[in-house]
Amino acid sequence: MKETGHTIILFYKYTDITDPVRSKNEQRLLCEQLNLTGRVIVAKEGINATLEGTTENTEKYLKVFLADPRFANTHIKRSVGTGQSFPKLSVKARKEIVSLHLENDINPSEVTGTHLKPAELKKWYEEGKEFYVIDMRNDYEFNVGRFKDSVLMPVQNFRDIPSALAHIAHLKDKTVVPVCTGGVRCEKASGLLVREGFKDVYQLDGGIVTYMEQFPASEFEGSLYVFDKRILMHFDPADKHTVIGICEKCQEKSERYVNCKNPRCNKHFLCCENCSESDGRSFCSTECRDKILTLI
Ligand SMILES: [Zn+2]
Ligand SMILES: [Zn+2]
């Protein structure tokens, strides 16, 4: 890793947390003491976090975190920080760490897909095995980077996955590998597929970020969308980097995200500099522009 003195850590752990509010308070105190920024969500089902701090402090944090028997063996993903990837620290106790809005929620400790190591998936690609990578991320995430030939779920939000299953019903008897950024969403999404009768369900261990780290400039093409100020991550050298993002206005290659200038819409989409206005921003559609004009 290139040294900047700052590190971003990304991790999740499904485990029983009997008192999420108490855990939330402990987490907040620890993060504040170490000047960490980022997001932590604690629920009865576990913890999900992305944090940034000086490398010394993120390591101090992990020493305390991993000493807790509930969190031992958590897979920690580290990447180079900027020192300002997050505007602040947010620590919350919620009902779930990720939500599918199901009446009967999935407990990944009971039902989930088989964990597939990145090296095994790589081997599958090389052997030409028949399998289907199912991207469980939102459309604006896979628009800028995805596994080649992957099946994209037509959703703008993870909670819409259950209602979009018809899209992959033809794969029920096939080998399927759900993927997401770091793996936390696929613990549940793969469990949902098992529950829905899919026969051979895996999930990419450590998520796309781990695969890209181990096999840069490989089957994952483009950049990885991340939920912090970096917006995009890629591990391949600049001269090997392929851009697959496309400006929604002119269809030219672009990895530049904007939010629709209509605050009611706020759609997050790819729009190149040429197609943006002088302030660098843009409306997603003529409807959004016209609505604003009638408001004025
Ligand atoms: Zn454009
Ligand atoms: Zn819009």
Coordinates of C-alpha atoms and ligand atoms in Angstrom, one line a residue:
M1 CA 0.0 0.0 0.0
K2 CA 1.2 3.5 -0.8
E3 CA 1.9 5.3 2.5
T4 CA -0.2 8.3 3.3
G5 CA -0.2 7.9 7.0
H6 CA -4.0 7.2 6.9
T7 CA -5.9 3.9 6.5
I8 CA -9.5 3.1 5.7
I9 CA -10.8 -0.1 7.3
L10 CA -13.9 -1.9 6.0
F11 CA -15.5 -4.8 7.8
Y12 CA -18.6 -6.5 8.9
K13 CA -19.5 -9.4 11.2
Y14 CA -22.8 -11.2 11.6
T15 CA -22.9 -12.2 15.3
D16 CA -25.3 -12.0 18.2
I17 CA -25.2 -8.6 19.8
T18 CA -27.6 -8.7 22.7
D19 CA -27.5 -5.0 23.6
P20 CA -26.9 -3.0 20.4
V21 CA -27.3 0.4 22.1
R22 CA -24.6 -0.4 24.6
S23 CA -22.3 -1.6 21.8
K24 CA -23.0 1.5 19.9
N25 CA -22.0 3.7 22.9
E26 CA -18.8 1.7 23.3
Q27 CA -18.0 2.0 19.6
R28 CA -18.6 5.7 19.6
L29 CA -16.4 6.2 22.6
L30 CA -13.5 4.2 21.1
C31 CA -13.8 5.9 17.7
E32 CA -13.9 9.3 19.3
Q33 CA -10.9 8.6 21.5
L34 CA -8.9 7.6 18.3
N35 CA -10.2 10.4 16.2
L36 CA -11.7 8.1 13.6
T37 CA -14.3 9.2 11.1
G38 CA -16.7 7.1 9.0
R39 CA -19.8 5.0 9.7
V40 CA -20.6 2.2 12.1
I41 CA -23.9 0.4 12.3
V42 CA -24.7 -2.0 15.1
A43 CA -27.7 -4.2 15.3
K44 CA -28.7 -7.4 17.1
E45 CA -27.5 -9.3 14.1
G46 CA -24.0 -7.8 14.0
I47 CA -21.8 -4.8 13.0
N48 CA -21.0 -3.1 9.7
A49 CA -18.4 -0.4 9.5
T50 CA -16.1 1.8 7.4
L51 CA -13.7 3.9 9.3
E52 CA -10.7 6.1 8.6
G53 CA -7.9 7.4 10.8
T54 CA -4.2 7.6 11.1
T55 CA -2.8 4.1 10.5
E56 CA -1.6 4.0 14.1
N57 CA -5.1 4.7 15.3
T58 CA -6.9 2.3 13.0
E59 CA -4.6 -0.4 14.2
K60 CA -5.2 0.6 17.9
Y61 CA -8.9 0.4 17.1
L62 CA -8.6 -3.1 15.6
K63 CA -6.6 -4.3 18.5
V64 CA -9.5 -3.5 20.9
F65 CA -12.2 -4.6 18.4
L66 CA -10.7 -8.0 17.6
A67 CA -10.0 -8.8 21.2
D68 CA -13.8 -9.0 21.7
P69 CA -14.6 -12.7 21.3
R70 CA -17.8 -11.8 19.3
F71 CA -15.7 -10.0 16.7
A72 CA -12.6 -12.3 16.6
N73 CA -11.9 -13.6 13.0
T74 CA -13.6 -10.6 11.4
H75 CA -12.1 -10.2 7.9
I76 CA -10.7 -6.6 7.9
K77 CA -10.1 -4.9 4.5
R78 CA -7.6 -2.1 4.7
S79 CA -7.0 0.5 2.0
V80 CA -5.0 3.7 1.8
G81 CA -6.8 6.7 3.2
T82 CA -6.7 10.4 2.4
G83 CA -7.3 11.7 5.9
Q84 CA -10.6 13.2 4.7
S85 CA -12.6 10.4 3.2
F86 CA -15.5 11.0 5.6
P87 CA -16.9 14.3 6.8
K88 CA -17.6 13.0 10.3
L89 CA -18.2 10.0 12.5
S90 CA -21.6 8.4 12.6
V91 CA -22.3 5.5 15.0
K92 CA -25.9 4.1 15.0
A93 CA -27.8 1.3 16.5
R94 CA -30.4 0.0 13.9
K95 CA -32.7 -2.9 13.5
E96 CA -30.5 -4.6 10.9
I97 CA -27.0 -3.9 9.5
V98 CA -28.3 -4.3 6.0
S99 CA -32.0 -4.4 5.2
L100 CA -34.0 -6.4 2.6
H101 CA -37.3 -5.2 4.2
L102 CA -38.4 -8.8 4.5
E103 CA -41.1 -9.9 6.9
N104 CA -39.0 -12.9 7.7
D105 CA -35.5 -11.6 7.7
I106 CA -32.6 -13.8 6.6
N107 CA -30.2 -14.8 9.4
P108 CA -26.9 -15.6 7.6
S109 CA -25.7 -17.7 10.5
E110 CA -28.6 -20.1 9.6
V111 CA -29.0 -19.7 5.8
T112 CA -26.4 -18.3 3.4
G113 CA -24.5 -19.2 0.3
T114 CA -21.2 -21.1 0.4
H115 CA -18.2 -18.8 0.8
L116 CA -16.1 -18.8 -2.3
K117 CA -12.5 -17.5 -2.1
P118 CA -11.4 -15.0 -4.8
A119 CA -8.7 -17.5 -5.9
E120 CA -11.4 -20.2 -6.4
L121 CA -13.6 -17.8 -8.5
K122 CA -10.5 -16.9 -10.5
K123 CA -10.0 -20.6 -11.2
W124 CA -13.6 -21.0 -12.3
Y125 CA -13.1 -18.3 -14.8
E126 CA -9.9 -19.9 -16.1
E127 CA -11.4 -23.3 -16.3
G128 CA -14.4 -22.0 -18.2
K129 CA -16.8 -23.5 -15.6
E130 CA -20.5 -22.6 -16.1
F131 CA -21.5 -20.2 -13.4
Y132 CA -23.3 -16.9 -13.1
V133 CA -22.0 -13.9 -11.1
I134 CA -25.0 -12.0 -9.9
D135 CA -24.3 -8.4 -9.0
M136 CA -26.4 -7.5 -5.9
R137 CA -25.3 -3.8 -5.9
N138 CA -27.4 -0.8 -7.0
D139 CA -27.4 0.2 -10.7
Y140 CA -25.3 3.3 -10.2
E141 CA -22.6 1.1 -8.6
F142 CA -22.3 -1.5 -11.3
N143 CA -22.5 1.2 -14.0
V144 CA -18.9 2.0 -13.4
G145 CA -17.4 -1.4 -12.8
R146 CA -18.5 -5.0 -12.7
F147 CA -17.4 -8.6 -13.4
K148 CA -17.5 -9.4 -17.1
D149 CA -20.6 -11.2 -18.1
S150 CA -22.2 -10.7 -14.7
V151 CA -26.0 -10.6 -14.3
L152 CA -27.1 -7.2 -13.1
M153 CA -30.1 -6.9 -10.8
P154 CA -32.4 -4.1 -12.0
V155 CA -32.5 -2.3 -8.6
Q156 CA -31.7 1.2 -7.4
N157 CA -31.6 0.0 -3.8
F158 CA -30.7 -3.3 -2.0
R159 CA -34.1 -3.5 -0.4
D160 CA -35.6 -4.0 -3.9
I161 CA -33.7 -7.3 -4.4
P162 CA -36.6 -9.5 -3.2
S163 CA -39.1 -8.0 -5.6
A164 CA -36.6 -8.4 -8.5
L165 CA -36.0 -12.1 -8.2
A166 CA -38.0 -12.9 -11.3
H167 CA -35.1 -11.4 -13.2
I168 CA -32.9 -14.4 -12.3
A169 CA -35.5 -17.1 -12.0
H170 CA -34.0 -18.9 -15.0
L171 CA -30.8 -19.5 -13.0
K172 CA -32.4 -21.5 -10.2
D173 CA -30.7 -24.7 -11.3
K174 CA -27.4 -23.1 -12.2
T175 CA -24.3 -22.3 -10.1
V176 CA -24.7 -18.7 -9.0
V177 CA -22.2 -16.4 -7.2
P178 CA -23.8 -13.2 -5.8
V179 CA -21.3 -10.4 -5.3
C180 CA -21.3 -7.0 -3.6
T181 CA -18.6 -4.5 -2.5
G182 CA -17.3 -6.0 0.7
G183 CA -19.6 -9.0 1.1
V184 CA -22.1 -7.8 3.8
R185 CA -25.1 -7.6 1.4
C186 CA -24.4 -11.0 -0.1
E187 CA -24.6 -12.8 3.2
K188 CA -28.3 -12.0 3.1
A189 CA -28.8 -11.9 -0.6
S190 CA -27.3 -15.4 -1.0
G191 CA -29.4 -16.6 1.9
L192 CA -32.4 -15.3 0.2
L193 CA -31.6 -17.2 -3.0
V194 CA -31.1 -20.4 -1.0
R195 CA -34.5 -19.9 0.7
E196 CA -36.1 -19.2 -2.7
G197 CA -35.0 -22.6 -3.9
F198 CA -31.8 -21.8 -5.9
K199 CA -29.9 -25.0 -6.0
D200 CA -26.2 -24.1 -6.0
V201 CA -25.5 -20.7 -4.3
Y202 CA -22.2 -19.3 -3.4
Q203 CA -21.0 -15.8 -2.4
L204 CA -17.7 -14.1 -3.0
D205 CA -15.8 -14.1 0.2
G206 CA -14.6 -10.6 1.1
G207 CA -16.5 -9.1 -1.8
I208 CA -15.4 -7.4 -4.9
V209 CA -12.8 -5.3 -3.0
T210 CA -10.9 -8.4 -2.0
Y211 CA -11.0 -9.9 -5.5
M212 CA -9.7 -6.6 -7.1
E213 CA -7.0 -6.4 -4.5
Q214 CA -5.8 -10.0 -5.3
F215 CA -6.4 -9.9 -9.0
P216 CA -6.2 -6.3 -10.3
A217 CA -6.8 -5.7 -14.0
S218 CA -8.6 -9.0 -14.3
E219 CA -12.2 -10.2 -14.5
F220 CA -13.6 -7.2 -12.6
E221 CA -13.6 -4.4 -15.2
G222 CA -13.7 -0.7 -14.4
S223 CA -13.7 0.8 -11.0
L224 CA -15.3 -0.1 -7.7
Y225 CA -17.9 2.3 -6.3
V226 CA -17.4 3.1 -2.6
F227 CA -19.5 5.0 -0.2
D228 CA -17.1 7.7 0.9
K229 CA -15.4 10.7 -0.6
R230 CA -13.1 8.6 -2.8
I231 CA -16.2 7.5 -4.7
L232 CA -14.1 5.1 -6.8
M233 CA -11.4 2.6 -6.1
H234 CA -9.3 0.6 -8.5
F235 CA -6.1 -1.4 -7.9
D236 CA -4.9 -1.8 -11.5
P237 CA -2.1 0.5 -12.8
A238 CA -3.3 3.6 -14.7
D239 CA -2.1 2.3 -18.1
K240 CA -4.1 -0.9 -17.6
H241 CA -7.2 0.7 -16.2
T242 CA -10.3 0.2 -18.4
V243 CA -13.1 2.7 -18.1
I244 CA -16.5 1.1 -18.6
G245 CA -18.7 3.9 -17.2
I246 CA -20.7 5.8 -19.8
C247 CA -22.0 9.3 -19.6
E248 CA -25.8 9.0 -19.5
K249 CA -26.1 12.1 -21.8
C250 CA -23.6 11.5 -24.6
Q251 CA -22.6 7.8 -24.1
E252 CA -18.9 8.7 -24.0
K253 CA -16.8 6.9 -21.5
S254 CA -16.9 8.6 -18.1
E255 CA -16.3 7.8 -14.4
R256 CA -17.7 11.2 -13.2
Y257 CA -20.7 11.1 -10.9
V258 CA -23.1 14.0 -10.4
N259 CA -26.3 14.3 -8.4
C260 CA -29.3 15.6 -10.3
K261 CA -29.6 19.4 -9.8
N262 CA -33.3 18.9 -9.0
P263 CA -33.1 18.5 -5.2
R264 CA -36.3 16.4 -5.1
C265 CA -34.7 13.9 -7.6
N266 CA -31.1 14.0 -6.5
K267 CA -30.4 11.0 -8.8
H268 CA -26.8 9.8 -8.7
F269 CA -25.5 9.2 -12.2
L270 CA -22.6 9.3 -14.6
C271 CA -22.2 12.5 -16.5
C272 CA -19.1 13.8 -18.3
E273 CA -17.7 17.2 -17.9
N274 CA -18.8 18.3 -21.4
C275 CA -22.4 17.4 -20.7
S276 CA -22.5 19.3 -17.4
E277 CA -23.3 23.0 -16.8
S278 CA -20.7 25.6 -15.9
D279 CA -21.1 24.8 -12.2
G280 CA -20.1 21.2 -13.0
R281 CA -23.6 19.9 -12.2
S282 CA -26.4 18.6 -14.3
F283 CA -30.1 17.6 -14.4
C284 CA -30.7 13.9 -15.0
S285 CA -33.6 14.5 -17.4
T286 CA -35.5 17.3 -19.2
E287 CA -38.4 16.6 -16.8
C288 CA -36.2 17.4 -13.8
R289 CA -35.0 20.6 -15.5
D290 CA -38.5 21.7 -16.5
K291 CA -39.9 21.1 -13.0
I292 CA -37.2 23.3 -11.6
L293 CA -38.0 26.1 -14.2
T294 CA -41.7 26.0 -13.3
L295 CA -40.8 26.3 -9.6
I296 CA -38.8 29.5 -10.4
Ligands
ZN1 ZN -21.3 13.4 -21.8
ZN2 ZN -33.5 14.2 -11.8

